[in-house]
Amino acid sequence: MGGVALDDGSTGVKAPDGGWGWAVLFGCFIITGFSYAFPKAVSVFFKELIREFDVGYSDTAWISSILLAMLYGTGPLCSILVNRFGCRPVMLVGGLFASLGMVLASFATSIIHIYLCTGVITGLGLALNFQPSLIMLNRYFSEKRPLANGLAAAGSPVALCCLSPLGQVLQYEYGWRGGFLILGGMLLNCCACGALMRPLVPPKKSETPGTENTPDDGNKKAKPKPKLLDFSVFRDPGFIIYTVAASIMVLGLFVPPVFVVSYAKELGNEDTKSALLLTILGFVDMFARPTCGIIAGLQWVRPRCVYLFSFALIFNGTTDLVGSLSKDYTSLVVFCIFFGISYGMVGALQFEVLMAVVGTEKFSSAIGLVLLLEAIAVLVGPPSAGRLLDSTKKYMFVFLLAGIEVVVSALVLAICNLLFIKKKPEAPETAIENGETVEAMNPSSTPPRLEPLKANGNSEKLKDSGDLRAENVTEDSIEAETFLNDKDD
């Protein structure tokens, strides 16, 4: 279990911001794509499942809902497993679970089997990959972390643009059973991505020639074991504010992509033309995420990343409010373009802001707790929007509700941070980790104390400059008195 000991996130190793980190980023890109795009890609097979098992559309929609619920709701479990065993072993097991679920689902004889196999088993496998990949990304990148988060988040729209057409081809060529089997084989790539998550190893101390290795006398303090789930993050007001805002955000964030195609069909557009809206949204989203990551990494912007995130949420919510007034296909295309930009900004910043709030050491526990609370909102958001649509028969109210919820989350995040979060000077440990001296981070700090050399060449810290002057005066007076006494004798 030596690798586990090195993968606890508290080794004090400086983030390399490159090197093997780019391989970790590639693995995180693939995992993010599978995690967010797979629940949408499975919906391609819903019509075949309805015909096969003689169920309604609402019954098949539970497959995607269970997938998302497992992805978000198992956050604390993933945190415990990562803190106990490390990221790489958890991801390897998660890849096997993700693949096994789809393979077993291809032999299903009822819709309940699909729920258990695709929803629960595959959803758990994707969750065991998604969260550890973000944790490793946070450990490998510090200065370039906003860019790394933006590039990793771009995996979601890229995978969505690829998996949805692929699912249609697989359904046409091999049926839903063959398609599930092939997709299960593809999910084995999660194991390969997990193998890329190499723990950061602290550099070995160089031994000086001529020195003897002193045996360990057992007096050194034993390294404390990391907590399996660190609830101390709830003492951080910044974490509380972020969690509340994120929970409100997900109530409306995922609603427009779910209903925009149906909205276009309601306006009299054909199925293929309506489905093109999601492609436009995903294509714009694909470029918006890394671009926003570059902007968030700028020297002036990064300390204010929370407010950039708030702006992205306001942009997204306002787009929903304006999009509710759409009356034709052209206006929906314009809506999807602006929604793709704002949606990409939110996707690139949401975990970057959480990393900045809680830090590297507590991020593994913080993300698990945040995802658990978001899971409740994810389950409530789209169904409540569907009930509103059933009662009003107008998509305008659905988009208005989603926009209001996202704007409220932005206001909560920005106003509460402005009122309750005081700007703190960066800690010396963080400054050293970033390769900066404490004096450079805090120019107004007092200068270092003097350390005169002893006869044996070792330095000794003195109390302060006042004590130095007092001791010198005392020594001079004693020497003068001794000299006068000797002269009188």
mmCIF file of N, CA and C in Angstrom, residues 116-208:
data_model
loop_
_atom_site.group_PDB
_atom_site.id
_atom_site.type_symbol
_atom_site.label_atom_id
_atom_site.label_comp_id
_atom_site.label_asym_id
_atom_site.label_seq_id
_atom_site.Cartn_x
_atom_site.Cartn_y
_atom_site.Cartn_z
ATOM 1 N N LEU A 116 -31.092 -1.276 -12.529
ATOM 2 C CA LEU A 116 -30.044 -1.763 -11.628
ATOM 3 C C LEU A 116 -28.684 -1.787 -12.306
ATOM 4 N N CYS A 117 -28.659 -2.233 -13.555
ATOM 5 C CA CYS A 117 -27.367 -2.411 -14.243
ATOM 6 C C CYS A 117 -26.837 -1.081 -14.781
ATOM 7 N N THR A 118 -27.598 -0.461 -15.674
ATOM 8 C CA THR A 118 -27.133 0.797 -16.276
ATOM 9 C C THR A 118 -27.177 1.940 -15.267
ATOM 10 N N GLY A 119 -28.284 2.038 -14.525
ATOM 11 C CA GLY A 119 -28.422 3.156 -13.601
ATOM 12 C C GLY A 119 -27.504 3.067 -12.400
ATOM 13 N N VAL A 120 -27.605 1.966 -11.646
ATOM 14 C CA VAL A 120 -26.884 1.853 -10.381
ATOM 15 C C VAL A 120 -25.421 1.465 -10.591
ATOM 16 N N ILE A 121 -25.173 0.354 -11.274
ATOM 17 C CA ILE A 121 -23.795 -0.162 -11.383
ATOM 18 C C ILE A 121 -22.941 0.751 -12.255
ATOM 19 N N THR A 122 -23.417 1.073 -13.460
ATOM 20 C CA THR A 122 -22.648 1.965 -14.331
ATOM 21 C C THR A 122 -22.537 3.363 -13.733
ATOM 22 N N GLY A 123 -23.632 3.845 -13.117
ATOM 23 C CA GLY A 123 -23.574 5.156 -12.471
ATOM 24 C C GLY A 123 -22.559 5.199 -11.356
ATOM 25 N N LEU A 124 -22.486 4.144 -10.548
ATOM 26 C CA LEU A 124 -21.493 4.085 -9.480
ATOM 27 C C LEU A 124 -20.083 4.045 -10.055
ATOM 28 N N GLY A 125 -19.901 3.288 -11.134
ATOM 29 C CA GLY A 125 -18.575 3.220 -11.757
ATOM 30 C C GLY A 125 -18.114 4.559 -12.284
ATOM 31 N N LEU A 126 -19.012 5.295 -12.934
ATOM 32 C CA LEU A 126 -18.651 6.626 -13.433
ATOM 33 C C LEU A 126 -18.347 7.582 -12.282
ATOM 34 N N ALA A 127 -19.101 7.465 -11.177
ATOM 35 C CA ALA A 127 -18.844 8.320 -10.013
ATOM 36 C C ALA A 127 -17.467 8.034 -9.419
ATOM 37 N N LEU A 128 -17.080 6.758 -9.373
ATOM 38 C CA LEU A 128 -15.777 6.384 -8.830
ATOM 39 C C LEU A 128 -14.623 6.828 -9.728
ATOM 40 N N ASN A 129 -14.926 7.252 -10.934
ATOM 41 C CA ASN A 129 -13.900 7.792 -11.832
ATOM 42 C C ASN A 129 -13.893 9.314 -11.849
ATOM 43 N N PHE A 130 -15.083 9.912 -11.834
ATOM 44 C CA PHE A 130 -15.190 11.355 -12.017
ATOM 45 C C PHE A 130 -14.539 12.133 -10.872
ATOM 46 N N GLN A 131 -14.926 11.826 -9.653
ATOM 47 C CA GLN A 131 -14.427 12.598 -8.521
ATOM 48 C C GLN A 131 -12.918 12.431 -8.302
ATOM 49 N N PRO A 132 -12.356 11.204 -8.313
ATOM 50 C CA PRO A 132 -10.903 11.080 -8.156
ATOM 51 C C PRO A 132 -10.101 11.769 -9.250
ATOM 52 N N SER A 133 -10.638 11.794 -10.481
ATOM 53 C CA SER A 133 -9.899 12.460 -11.560
ATOM 54 C C SER A 133 -9.772 13.955 -11.284
ATOM 55 N N LEU A 134 -10.827 14.579 -10.740
ATOM 56 C CA LEU A 134 -10.747 15.996 -10.387
ATOM 57 C C LEU A 134 -9.774 16.231 -9.236
ATOM 58 N N ILE A 135 -9.748 15.307 -8.282
ATOM 59 C CA ILE A 135 -8.825 15.430 -7.151
ATOM 60 C C ILE A 135 -7.375 15.387 -7.638
ATOM 61 N N MET A 136 -7.071 14.459 -8.544
ATOM 62 C CA MET A 136 -5.704 14.360 -9.062
ATOM 63 C C MET A 136 -5.343 15.576 -9.898
ATOM 64 N N LEU A 137 -6.305 16.094 -10.640
ATOM 65 C CA LEU A 137 -6.046 17.303 -11.426
ATOM 66 C C LEU A 137 -5.693 18.476 -10.512
ATOM 67 N N ASN A 138 -6.368 18.555 -9.383
ATOM 68 C CA ASN A 138 -6.104 19.618 -8.416
ATOM 69 C C ASN A 138 -4.711 19.480 -7.808
ATOM 70 N N ARG A 139 -4.219 18.257 -7.683
ATOM 71 C CA ARG A 139 -2.903 18.043 -7.086
ATOM 72 C C ARG A 139 -1.773 18.311 -8.077
ATOM 73 N N TYR A 140 -2.022 18.091 -9.351
ATOM 74 C CA TYR A 140 -0.962 18.252 -10.345
ATOM 75 C C TYR A 140 -0.851 19.669 -10.885
ATOM 76 N N PHE A 141 -1.897 20.498 -10.679
ATOM 77 C CA PHE A 141 -1.864 21.849 -11.235
ATOM 78 C C PHE A 141 -2.173 22.861 -10.146
ATOM 79 N N SER A 142 -1.393 23.937 -10.136
ATOM 80 C CA SER A 142 -1.618 25.031 -9.196
ATOM 81 C C SER A 142 -1.717 26.353 -9.953
ATOM 82 N N GLU A 143 -0.599 26.808 -10.526
ATOM 83 C CA GLU A 143 -0.612 28.059 -11.287
ATOM 84 C C GLU A 143 -1.476 27.946 -12.541
ATOM 85 N N LYS A 144 -1.430 26.794 -13.204
ATOM 86 C CA LYS A 144 -2.184 26.586 -14.446
ATOM 87 C C LYS A 144 -3.504 25.859 -14.193
ATOM 88 N N ARG A 145 -3.955 25.826 -12.950
ATOM 89 C CA ARG A 145 -5.156 25.061 -12.624
ATOM 90 C C ARG A 145 -6.415 25.577 -13.319
ATOM 91 N N PRO A 146 -6.667 26.890 -13.428
ATOM 92 C CA PRO A 146 -7.870 27.323 -14.162
ATOM 93 C C PRO A 146 -7.901 26.831 -15.600
ATOM 94 N N LEU A 147 -6.750 26.891 -16.288
ATOM 95 C CA LEU A 147 -6.689 26.387 -17.656
ATOM 96 C C LEU A 147 -6.923 24.883 -17.683
ATOM 97 N N ALA A 148 -6.321 24.160 -16.733
ATOM 98 C CA ALA A 148 -6.487 22.708 -16.683
ATOM 99 C C ALA A 148 -7.945 22.335 -16.440
ATOM 100 N N ASN A 149 -8.625 23.050 -15.549
ATOM 101 C CA ASN A 149 -10.042 22.782 -15.302
ATOM 102 C C ASN A 149 -10.891 23.064 -16.533
ATOM 103 N N GLY A 150 -10.560 24.144 -17.258
ATOM 104 C CA GLY A 150 -11.307 24.459 -18.471
ATOM 105 C C GLY A 150 -11.141 23.408 -19.551
ATOM 106 N N LEU A 151 -9.904 22.920 -19.715
ATOM 107 C CA LEU A 151 -9.660 21.887 -20.722
ATOM 108 C C LEU A 151 -10.310 20.566 -20.335
ATOM 109 N N ALA A 152 -10.244 20.216 -19.052
ATOM 110 C CA ALA A 152 -10.874 18.967 -18.611
ATOM 111 C C ALA A 152 -12.388 19.038 -18.768
ATOM 112 N N ALA A 153 -12.980 20.194 -18.441
ATOM 113 C CA ALA A 153 -14.433 20.344 -18.563
ATOM 114 C C ALA A 153 -14.896 20.281 -20.007
ATOM 115 N N ALA A 154 -14.004 20.598 -20.959
ATOM 116 C CA ALA A 154 -14.373 20.532 -22.373
ATOM 117 C C ALA A 154 -14.647 19.110 -22.828
ATOM 118 N N GLY A 155 -14.256 18.125 -22.006
ATOM 119 C CA GLY A 155 -14.540 16.739 -22.364
ATOM 120 C C GLY A 155 -16.031 16.443 -22.445
ATOM 121 N N SER A 156 -16.843 17.179 -21.681
ATOM 122 C CA SER A 156 -18.284 16.930 -21.680
ATOM 123 C C SER A 156 -18.935 17.233 -23.030
ATOM 124 N N PRO A 157 -18.781 18.450 -23.599
ATOM 125 C CA PRO A 157 -19.411 18.696 -24.906
ATOM 126 C C PRO A 157 -18.789 17.886 -26.030
ATOM 127 N N VAL A 158 -17.478 17.625 -25.944
ATOM 128 C CA VAL A 158 -16.837 16.820 -26.997
ATOM 129 C C VAL A 158 -17.419 15.412 -27.008
ATOM 130 N N ALA A 159 -17.537 14.808 -25.826
ATOM 131 C CA ALA A 159 -18.091 13.457 -25.748
ATOM 132 C C ALA A 159 -19.550 13.428 -26.160
ATOM 133 N N LEU A 160 -20.304 14.484 -25.810
ATOM 134 C CA LEU A 160 -21.716 14.528 -26.181
ATOM 135 C C LEU A 160 -21.881 14.575 -27.697
ATOM 136 N N CYS A 161 -21.019 15.353 -28.364
ATOM 137 C CA CYS A 161 -21.086 15.431 -29.828
ATOM 138 C C CYS A 161 -20.692 14.118 -30.492
ATOM 139 N N CYS A 162 -19.914 13.286 -29.788
ATOM 140 C CA CYS A 162 -19.451 12.014 -30.368
ATOM 141 C C CYS A 162 -20.346 10.842 -29.983
ATOM 142 N N LEU A 163 -20.757 10.773 -28.705
ATOM 143 C CA LEU A 163 -21.483 9.601 -28.221
ATOM 144 C C LEU A 163 -22.910 9.532 -28.749
ATOM 145 N N SER A 164 -23.568 10.685 -28.880
ATOM 146 C CA SER A 164 -24.954 10.653 -29.355
ATOM 147 C C SER A 164 -25.064 10.121 -30.792
ATOM 148 N N PRO A 165 -24.276 10.616 -31.764
ATOM 149 C CA PRO A 165 -24.319 10.012 -33.104
ATOM 150 C C PRO A 165 -23.862 8.558 -33.108
ATOM 151 N N LEU A 166 -22.847 8.258 -32.280
ATOM 152 C CA LEU A 166 -22.381 6.872 -32.208
ATOM 153 C C LEU A 166 -23.482 5.955 -31.700
ATOM 154 N N GLY A 167 -24.236 6.416 -30.696
ATOM 155 C CA GLY A 167 -25.338 5.606 -30.185
ATOM 156 C C GLY A 167 -26.396 5.337 -31.231
ATOM 157 N N GLN A 168 -26.684 6.320 -32.078
ATOM 158 C CA GLN A 168 -27.664 6.126 -33.139
ATOM 159 C C GLN A 168 -27.179 5.096 -34.157
ATOM 160 N N VAL A 169 -25.880 5.155 -34.493
ATOM 161 C CA VAL A 169 -25.307 4.176 -35.433
ATOM 162 C C VAL A 169 -25.343 2.775 -34.840
ATOM 163 N N LEU A 170 -24.968 2.650 -33.564
ATOM 164 C CA LEU A 170 -24.967 1.334 -32.916
ATOM 165 C C LEU A 170 -26.371 0.764 -32.825
ATOM 166 N N GLN A 171 -27.349 1.613 -32.541
ATOM 167 C CA GLN A 171 -28.726 1.138 -32.467
ATOM 168 C C GLN A 171 -29.209 0.656 -33.832
ATOM 169 N N TYR A 172 -28.855 1.365 -34.881
ATOM 170 C CA TYR A 172 -29.279 0.996 -36.233
ATOM 171 C C TYR A 172 -28.601 -0.301 -36.693
ATOM 172 N N GLU A 173 -27.313 -0.477 -36.359
ATOM 173 C CA GLU A 173 -26.553 -1.626 -36.848
ATOM 174 C C GLU A 173 -26.730 -2.869 -35.977
ATOM 175 N N TYR A 174 -26.751 -2.707 -34.659
ATOM 176 C CA TYR A 174 -26.708 -3.863 -33.753
ATOM 177 C C TYR A 174 -27.882 -3.940 -32.785
ATOM 178 N N GLY A 175 -28.795 -2.978 -32.820
ATOM 179 C CA GLY A 175 -29.886 -2.979 -31.854
ATOM 180 C C GLY A 175 -29.418 -2.465 -30.499
ATOM 181 N N TRP A 176 -30.353 -2.344 -29.569
ATOM 182 C CA TRP A 176 -29.974 -1.762 -28.291
ATOM 183 C C TRP A 176 -29.090 -2.703 -27.478
ATOM 184 N N ARG A 177 -29.276 -4.010 -27.616
ATOM 185 C CA ARG A 177 -28.441 -4.942 -26.855
ATOM 186 C C ARG A 177 -26.992 -4.904 -27.339
ATOM 187 N N GLY A 178 -26.799 -4.934 -28.638
ATOM 188 C CA GLY A 178 -25.441 -4.836 -29.171
ATOM 189 C C GLY A 178 -24.814 -3.487 -28.861
ATOM 190 N N GLY A 179 -25.632 -2.422 -28.920
ATOM 191 C CA GLY A 179 -25.115 -1.097 -28.591
ATOM 192 C C GLY A 179 -24.659 -1.000 -27.148
ATOM 193 N N PHE A 180 -25.456 -1.559 -26.221
ATOM 194 C CA PHE A 180 -25.057 -1.553 -24.810
ATOM 195 C C PHE A 180 -23.759 -2.333 -24.605
ATOM 196 N N LEU A 181 -23.633 -3.456 -25.290
ATOM 197 C CA LEU A 181 -22.426 -4.281 -25.145
ATOM 198 C C LEU A 181 -21.183 -3.538 -25.634
ATOM 199 N N ILE A 182 -21.292 -2.860 -26.768
ATOM 200 C CA ILE A 182 -20.145 -2.117 -27.313
ATOM 201 C C ILE A 182 -19.809 -0.916 -26.427
ATOM 202 N N LEU A 183 -20.830 -0.211 -25.954
ATOM 203 C CA LEU A 183 -20.574 0.912 -25.050
ATOM 204 C C LEU A 183 -19.923 0.449 -23.749
ATOM 205 N N GLY A 184 -20.313 -0.751 -23.282
ATOM 206 C CA GLY A 184 -19.662 -1.307 -22.108
ATOM 207 C C GLY A 184 -18.184 -1.553 -22.341
ATOM 208 N N GLY A 185 -17.843 -2.022 -23.527
ATOM 209 C CA GLY A 185 -16.419 -2.189 -23.854
ATOM 210 C C GLY A 185 -15.685 -0.855 -23.912
ATOM 211 N N MET A 186 -16.357 0.165 -24.441
ATOM 212 C CA MET A 186 -15.730 1.485 -24.503
ATOM 213 C C MET A 186 -15.441 2.045 -23.107
ATOM 214 N N LEU A 187 -16.312 1.733 -22.143
ATOM 215 C CA LEU A 187 -16.122 2.260 -20.797
ATOM 216 C C LEU A 187 -14.918 1.647 -20.091
ATOM 217 N N LEU A 188 -14.363 0.576 -20.643
ATOM 218 C CA LEU A 188 -13.125 0.039 -20.073
ATOM 219 C C LEU A 188 -11.968 1.032 -20.217
ATOM 220 N N ASN A 189 -12.139 2.011 -21.108
ATOM 221 C CA ASN A 189 -11.111 3.053 -21.224
ATOM 222 C C ASN A 189 -10.981 3.857 -19.923
ATOM 223 N N CYS A 190 -11.997 3.810 -19.062
ATOM 224 C CA CYS A 190 -11.891 4.465 -17.760
ATOM 225 C C CYS A 190 -10.767 3.847 -16.935
ATOM 226 N N CYS A 191 -10.551 2.538 -17.087
ATOM 227 C CA CYS A 191 -9.448 1.880 -16.379
ATOM 228 C C CYS A 191 -8.106 2.409 -16.872
ATOM 229 N N ALA A 192 -7.990 2.607 -18.195
ATOM 230 C CA ALA A 192 -6.743 3.158 -18.738
ATOM 231 C C ALA A 192 -6.510 4.574 -18.219
ATOM 232 N N CYS A 193 -7.586 5.370 -18.132
ATOM 233 C CA CYS A 193 -7.454 6.722 -17.588
ATOM 234 C C CYS A 193 -7.073 6.678 -16.111
ATOM 235 N N GLY A 194 -7.629 5.711 -15.382
ATOM 236 C CA GLY A 194 -7.264 5.574 -13.978
ATOM 237 C C GLY A 194 -5.804 5.221 -13.796
ATOM 238 N N ALA A 195 -5.253 4.425 -14.721
ATOM 239 C CA ALA A 195 -3.837 4.066 -14.628
ATOM 240 C C ALA A 195 -2.930 5.275 -14.829
ATOM 241 N N LEU A 196 -3.430 6.318 -15.465
ATOM 242 C CA LEU A 196 -2.624 7.525 -15.661
ATOM 243 C C LEU A 196 -2.490 8.351 -14.386
ATOM 244 N N MET A 197 -3.336 8.114 -13.397
ATOM 245 C CA MET A 197 -3.358 8.940 -12.178
ATOM 246 C C MET A 197 -2.243 8.530 -11.225
ATOM 247 N N ARG A 198 -1.024 8.802 -11.604
ATOM 248 C CA ARG A 198 0.134 8.424 -10.797
ATOM 249 C C ARG A 198 0.262 9.351 -9.595
ATOM 250 N N PRO A 199 0.413 8.803 -8.388
ATOM 251 C CA PRO A 199 0.541 9.664 -7.204
ATOM 252 C C PRO A 199 1.801 10.521 -7.271
ATOM 253 N N LEU A 200 1.724 11.708 -6.704
ATOM 254 C CA LEU A 200 2.891 12.580 -6.615
ATOM 255 C C LEU A 200 3.845 12.044 -5.555
ATOM 256 N N VAL A 201 5.098 11.841 -5.937
ATOM 257 C CA VAL A 201 6.094 11.282 -5.030
ATOM 258 C C VAL A 201 7.015 12.389 -4.560
ATOM 259 N N PRO A 202 7.201 12.567 -3.255
ATOM 260 C CA PRO A 202 8.133 13.594 -2.774
ATOM 261 C C PRO A 202 9.559 13.228 -3.139
ATOM 262 N N PRO A 203 10.412 14.221 -3.457
ATOM 263 C CA PRO A 203 11.795 13.925 -3.830
ATOM 264 C C PRO A 203 12.559 13.314 -2.670
ATOM 265 N N LYS A 204 13.462 12.374 -3.005
ATOM 266 C CA LYS A 204 14.278 11.742 -1.982
ATOM 267 C C LYS A 204 15.345 12.703 -1.479
ATOM 268 N N LYS A 205 15.592 12.648 -0.175
ATOM 269 C CA LYS A 205 16.618 13.500 0.419
ATOM 270 C C LYS A 205 17.991 12.976 0.052
ATOM 271 N N SER A 206 18.816 13.879 -0.492
ATOM 272 C CA SER A 206 20.173 13.482 -0.885
ATOM 273 C C SER A 206 21.041 13.323 0.351
ATOM 274 N N GLU A 207 21.812 12.208 0.397
ATOM 275 C CA GLU A 207 22.679 11.940 1.528
ATOM 276 C C GLU A 207 24.052 12.544 1.287
ATOM 277 N N THR A 208 24.567 13.251 2.275
ATOM 278 C CA THR A 208 25.882 13.863 2.166
ATOM 279 C C THR A 208 26.958 12.827 2.448
#
